[in-house]
Every structure is written in structure tokens, then in C-alpha cells.
Short mmCIF file of C-alpha atoms in Angstrom, two decimals:
data_model
loop_
_atom_site.label_atom_id
_atom_site.label_comp_id
_atom_site.label_asym_id
_atom_site.label_seq_id
_atom_site.Cartn_x
_atom_site.Cartn_y
_atom_site.Cartn_z
CA MET A 1 14.90 -31.05 14.18
CA ILE A 2 12.09 -30.74 11.61
CA ARG A 3 9.28 -28.45 12.72
CA ILE A 4 5.69 -28.97 11.54
CA GLY A 5 3.06 -26.34 12.28
CA ILE A 6 -0.71 -26.91 12.09
CA TYR A 7 -3.23 -24.10 11.74
CA ASP A 8 -7.01 -24.37 11.86
CA GLU A 9 -9.33 -21.76 13.30
CA ASP A 10 -11.58 -24.57 14.51
CA LYS A 11 -9.81 -25.77 17.67
CA ALA A 12 -11.40 -29.23 17.59
CA ALA A 13 -10.42 -29.68 13.93
CA CYS A 14 -6.89 -28.49 14.70
CA GLN A 15 -6.62 -31.04 17.52
CA ARG A 16 -7.85 -33.79 15.18
CA THR A 17 -5.21 -32.88 12.59
CA TRP A 18 -2.51 -32.76 15.27
CA GLN A 19 -3.49 -36.21 16.53
CA CYS A 20 -3.46 -37.59 12.99
CA VAL A 21 0.02 -36.22 12.30
CA MET A 22 1.34 -37.44 15.65
CA GLU A 23 0.17 -40.97 14.80
CA ILE A 24 1.87 -40.82 11.39
CA LYS A 25 5.26 -39.40 12.33
CA LYS A 26 7.90 -41.98 13.22
CA ASN A 27 10.99 -39.80 13.55
CA PRO A 28 11.61 -38.41 17.07
CA ASP A 29 13.42 -35.46 15.44
CA ILE A 30 10.07 -34.14 14.15
CA MET A 31 8.30 -31.62 16.37
CA VAL A 32 4.61 -30.98 15.71
CA SER A 33 2.80 -27.97 17.15
CA GLN A 34 -0.56 -26.23 16.83
CA ILE A 35 -0.14 -22.59 15.85
CA ASP A 36 -2.31 -19.50 15.51
CA MET A 37 -2.18 -17.29 12.44
CA GLN A 38 -1.35 -14.13 14.38
CA SER A 39 1.78 -15.73 15.84
CA LEU A 40 2.75 -17.15 12.44
CA VAL A 41 2.50 -13.75 10.75
CA LEU A 42 4.41 -12.13 13.61
CA ALA A 43 7.19 -14.73 13.27
CA MET A 44 7.44 -13.88 9.58
CA GLU A 45 7.50 -10.14 10.21
CA GLU A 46 10.20 -10.56 12.85
CA SER A 47 12.07 -13.08 10.66
CA MET A 48 11.73 -15.72 13.38
CA PHE A 49 10.01 -18.16 11.04
CA ASP A 50 11.52 -21.65 11.41
CA PHE A 51 8.90 -24.12 10.13
CA HIS A 52 9.81 -26.78 7.57
CA ILE A 53 6.22 -27.94 6.94
CA LEU A 54 2.94 -26.09 7.47
CA ILE A 55 -0.48 -27.76 7.38
CA LEU A 56 -3.00 -24.97 6.89
CA GLU A 57 -6.77 -24.74 6.76
CA VAL A 58 -7.40 -22.47 3.78
CA ILE A 59 -10.37 -20.61 5.27
CA SER A 60 -9.80 -18.14 8.07
CA SER A 61 -11.64 -15.12 9.43
CA GLU A 62 -8.35 -13.76 10.80
CA VAL A 63 -6.32 -13.36 7.63
CA ASP A 64 -6.10 -14.29 3.94
CA VAL A 65 -4.26 -17.61 4.28
CA LEU A 66 -3.34 -17.74 0.58
CA GLN A 67 -1.78 -14.29 0.82
CA VAL A 68 0.26 -15.45 3.80
CA VAL A 69 1.40 -18.52 1.86
CA SER A 70 2.44 -16.32 -1.06
CA TRP A 71 4.62 -14.41 1.39
CA ILE A 72 6.06 -17.67 2.74
CA ASN A 73 6.77 -18.83 -0.83
CA GLU A 74 8.74 -15.65 -1.44
CA LYS A 75 10.64 -15.29 1.84
CA PHE A 76 10.89 -18.90 3.05
CA PRO A 77 10.71 -21.06 -0.10
CA ASP A 78 12.08 -24.14 1.67
CA CYS A 79 8.89 -24.46 3.71
CA ARG A 80 6.53 -27.11 2.32
CA ILE A 81 2.81 -26.22 2.42
CA ILE A 82 -0.01 -28.75 2.84
CA TYR A 83 -3.51 -27.31 2.46
CA LEU A 84 -6.35 -28.85 4.43
CA THR A 85 -10.04 -27.95 4.08
CA ASP A 86 -13.58 -29.21 3.62
CA GLN A 87 -14.64 -26.28 1.43
CA SER A 88 -14.41 -26.38 -2.38
CA ASP A 89 -14.54 -22.60 -2.91
CA TYR A 90 -10.77 -22.18 -2.66
CA VAL A 91 -9.66 -25.22 -4.68
CA SER A 92 -8.70 -23.26 -7.79
CA ARG A 93 -7.04 -20.41 -5.85
CA VAL A 94 -4.59 -22.62 -3.98
CA TYR A 95 -2.83 -23.26 -7.29
CA GLU A 96 -1.79 -19.62 -7.33
CA THR A 97 0.69 -20.60 -4.60
CA GLU A 98 3.46 -23.16 -4.26
CA HIS A 99 2.30 -26.15 -2.20
CA CYS A 100 2.98 -29.86 -2.13
CA TYR A 101 -0.45 -31.31 -1.32
CA PHE A 102 -4.16 -30.53 -0.98
CA VAL A 103 -6.04 -32.69 1.54
CA TRP A 104 -9.79 -32.91 2.05
CA LYS A 105 -10.64 -33.14 5.75
CA ARG A 106 -13.05 -36.00 5.11
CA GLU A 107 -10.12 -37.99 3.69
CA MET A 108 -7.47 -36.80 6.13
CA GLU A 109 -6.66 -40.10 7.83
CA GLN A 110 -6.20 -41.77 4.44
CA VAL A 111 -4.43 -38.97 2.54
CA MET A 112 -2.36 -37.15 5.17
CA PRO A 113 0.28 -39.93 5.29
CA LEU A 114 0.88 -39.42 1.56
CA ALA A 115 1.07 -35.65 1.95
CA LEU A 116 3.55 -35.85 4.83
CA TYR A 117 5.64 -38.45 3.02
CA LYS A 118 5.93 -36.15 0.01
CA ALA A 119 6.91 -33.14 2.13
CA LEU A 120 9.42 -35.09 4.21
CA LYS A 121 10.87 -36.74 1.11
CA TRP A 122 11.52 -33.32 -0.37
CA ILE A 123 13.33 -32.28 2.80
CA GLU A 124 15.36 -35.50 2.71
CA LEU A 125 16.35 -34.97 -0.93
CA GLU A 126 17.01 -31.24 -0.74
CA GLY A 127 18.26 -31.24 2.82
CA VAL A 128 17.73 -28.60 5.46
CA GLN A 129 20.64 -26.35 4.62
CA TYR A 130 23.20 -25.64 7.30
CA LEU A 131 26.44 -23.74 7.45
CA GLN A 132 28.99 -25.89 9.25
CA VAL A 133 31.57 -23.99 11.31
CA ILE A 134 33.91 -24.56 14.22
CA CYS A 135 32.93 -22.36 17.14
CA ASP A 136 34.73 -22.58 20.48
CA ARG A 137 36.37 -25.81 19.32
CA ARG A 138 33.00 -27.36 18.60
CA HIS A 139 31.43 -28.25 15.27
CA VAL A 140 28.24 -26.21 14.93
CA GLU A 141 25.51 -26.42 12.26
CA ILE A 142 23.80 -23.07 11.70
CA PRO A 143 20.53 -23.02 9.69
CA ILE A 144 21.32 -20.86 6.66
CA SER A 145 17.78 -19.51 6.48
CA GLN A 146 18.24 -17.98 9.95
CA ILE A 147 21.47 -16.08 9.21
CA LEU A 148 20.88 -12.33 9.11
CA TYR A 149 24.41 -11.14 8.36
CA ILE A 150 28.07 -11.99 8.87
CA GLU A 151 30.66 -9.49 10.08
CA ARG A 152 34.40 -9.90 9.59
CA SER A 153 36.49 -8.40 12.40
CA GLN A 154 40.24 -8.94 12.54
CA HIS A 155 40.70 -12.69 12.12
CA ARG A 156 37.18 -13.77 13.11
CA CYS A 157 33.76 -13.81 11.52
CA ARG A 158 30.71 -13.09 13.67
CA ILE A 159 27.69 -14.94 12.29
CA VAL A 160 24.49 -13.28 13.48
CA THR A 161 21.15 -15.10 13.41
CA PHE A 162 17.84 -13.93 14.83
CA ARG A 163 18.44 -15.94 17.99
CA ASP A 164 22.17 -16.47 18.45
CA GLU A 165 25.62 -15.30 17.46
CA TYR A 166 28.61 -17.46 16.55
CA GLU A 167 32.28 -16.64 16.08
CA SER A 168 34.63 -18.61 13.89
CA TYR A 169 37.99 -18.23 12.13
CA LEU A 170 36.66 -18.10 8.57
CA SER A 171 37.07 -15.66 5.71
CA LEU A 172 34.16 -13.93 4.01
CA LYS A 173 35.50 -15.28 0.71
CA TYR A 174 35.13 -18.83 1.99
CA LEU A 175 31.67 -18.16 3.42
CA ILE A 176 30.45 -16.68 0.12
CA SER A 177 31.46 -19.94 -1.57
CA GLN A 178 29.36 -21.92 0.93
CA LEU A 179 26.21 -19.79 0.99
CA PRO A 180 23.33 -19.36 -1.52
CA LYS A 181 23.37 -16.53 -4.05
CA TYR A 182 20.99 -14.39 -2.00
CA PHE A 183 23.89 -13.65 0.34
CA VAL A 184 25.72 -10.59 -0.93
CA ARG A 185 28.80 -8.65 0.09
CA CYS A 186 27.64 -5.20 1.14
CA HIS A 187 30.87 -3.85 2.60
CA THR A 188 34.50 -4.88 3.07
CA GLY A 189 33.61 -6.42 6.40
CA TYR A 190 30.01 -7.55 5.89
CA LEU A 191 28.04 -10.26 4.13
CA VAL A 192 24.25 -9.94 4.29
CA ASN A 193 21.25 -12.20 3.68
CA GLY A 194 19.48 -10.34 0.88
CA LYS A 195 16.09 -11.84 1.79
CA PHE A 196 16.05 -9.83 5.00
CA ILE A 197 16.85 -6.40 3.58
CA GLU A 198 13.80 -4.33 4.49
CA ARG A 199 14.91 -1.09 2.87
CA LEU A 200 17.90 0.74 1.49
CA SER A 201 18.66 4.08 3.08
CA GLY A 202 21.36 6.45 1.84
CA LYS A 203 24.66 4.65 2.20
CA GLY A 204 23.20 1.88 4.32
CA MET A 205 20.43 -0.65 4.71
CA VAL A 206 17.91 -1.73 7.33
CA LEU A 207 17.44 -5.42 8.09
CA GLY A 208 15.03 -7.43 10.22
CA ARG A 209 14.80 -7.09 13.96
CA VAL A 210 17.23 -8.68 16.41
CA GLY A 211 15.82 -8.40 19.90
CA GLU A 212 14.31 -4.95 20.28
CA LYS A 213 16.36 -3.28 17.55
CA ARG A 214 16.39 -3.30 13.79
CA VAL A 215 19.83 -3.87 12.31
CA GLN A 216 21.49 -1.22 10.17
CA LEU A 217 24.51 -2.04 8.03
CA PRO A 218 26.70 0.11 5.77
CA ILE A 219 26.92 -0.30 1.98
CA GLY A 220 30.33 0.22 0.39
CA ARG A 221 30.38 2.10 -2.89
CA SER A 222 31.90 -0.80 -4.82
CA TYR A 223 29.22 -3.20 -3.51
CA SER A 224 26.19 -0.95 -4.08
CA ASP A 225 25.09 -2.38 -7.44
CA GLY A 226 25.19 -5.97 -6.17
CA VAL A 227 23.17 -5.08 -3.08
CA LYS A 228 20.54 -3.24 -5.14
CA GLU A 229 20.19 -6.18 -7.52
CA VAL A 230 19.64 -8.68 -4.70
CA TYR A 231 17.26 -6.28 -2.94
CA ARG A 232 15.13 -5.88 -6.09
CA ARG A 233 15.07 -9.61 -6.70
CA TYR A 234 13.89 -10.62 -3.23
CA SER A 235 11.84 -7.61 -2.13
CA GLY A 236 9.88 -7.29 -5.37
CA LYS A 237 10.53 -3.51 -5.34
#
């Protein structure tokens, strides 16, 4: 399922954009929703962000949209951004961020199909990355971007995402070979998504929130340098 989110402070304009996108999309596996900026920022803070494409009005009285996009570029680089506006003041600033299209509202019906085609083509070429595992005798595809950490216990690996947990008979060595380089071994029994390390603390680390609690994991002495390197790279600290 490909998720497209549309943000515009002007409710009528947001509805118009939604209607335009709904008329363009042909694939039933594409879900289009109107979003508010507060909920989007909260999803990012809670690491519950799961959009593949965002169509965003640049101007907002709620928040600096370009600053939010910079954050998305850093933490969720697979998300394709389409800017939409009728104001020229921000044209030069949008190029400070990674985006795939800039659409003038007055040309939306003509240009939006091209913008969506480009974004969806990128997803088709790059693929939405999944980790494929066997869980309870079923083949399961887990979105890699949603994996918080993986814990090895006895002969099983517990794969923890922000919404679900999965257990499978896999080794951490095998999983490391299947996952991007921002996953790092932090302990004999743990593999962590470096993008979600919020801070390092003593001999451990604090990750994003699962439910009502923030996750704390240990850092083994022999893995400390690798964890610090990944943390610096993806936290900017």
C-alpha cells in the first residue's frame, strides 16, 4: 500500500487537491488522505511516519513547512515531496530541500499528473523496501523504515516496529546482510535502526517511543564505536 498525504491550511484548496489526485490515481493500492501539519509532525516525533508521497502547500501559519521537509529528508529520505502553492515568495527556498516536483496551483490539473507519475516511478524503480521473513509459518513483509530494533533470544529474533512485533528463526548475521547500513549491531543480542537513536546515555541508548514508553537498549563495549559513528551520521550531532 502506497500512502499519499496532502496538506494545505486552506480546507477548500486541500479538498480540491485531494479530488485531483483521486481522479489521477489508477492503482487501488494507493491510499490518499488529507492531513494536518500538527499530526504530521507528531507522527515524525513518535516515529510513526509512514507516507511515501507528500503533497504540501509551502505556506503555513502553523509551522515552517520547509523546515519540516528538511527533517523528513534526513529521517525519512524515501518519502517523495511535491510542493504545491500559488505564491512565488518561496520558489527559491524550496531548492534548499530534496523534492521531486513544484506545482503551481493554477496549473494543478495539468501538472499534477506529471508530478505524481515522477514520484510513483521513483517508488517503482527503487521499491518500497521490505524485510521478508517467515513468521508463524507465514511469509511476512515488514517495512524496513518502520523497524526500531531486532533482539536475538535463544533461537529466535524478535523484530520490533512502532506498531507490531514479529518473531522468526533468523540470525542477526543474516539480518545485517539484508538491511541498510544504518542498522548497526549495538550488543551481542541486538541490532538497532540508527536513524531512531535519540540519545546515547552511559552504556546504553534511548530510541523512539513504542506505545507509552521510550525504548532503552544496552551498548556492548566492542560495539560502541560503530554505534557512535551511526549516531553521529544520522543525528547530525
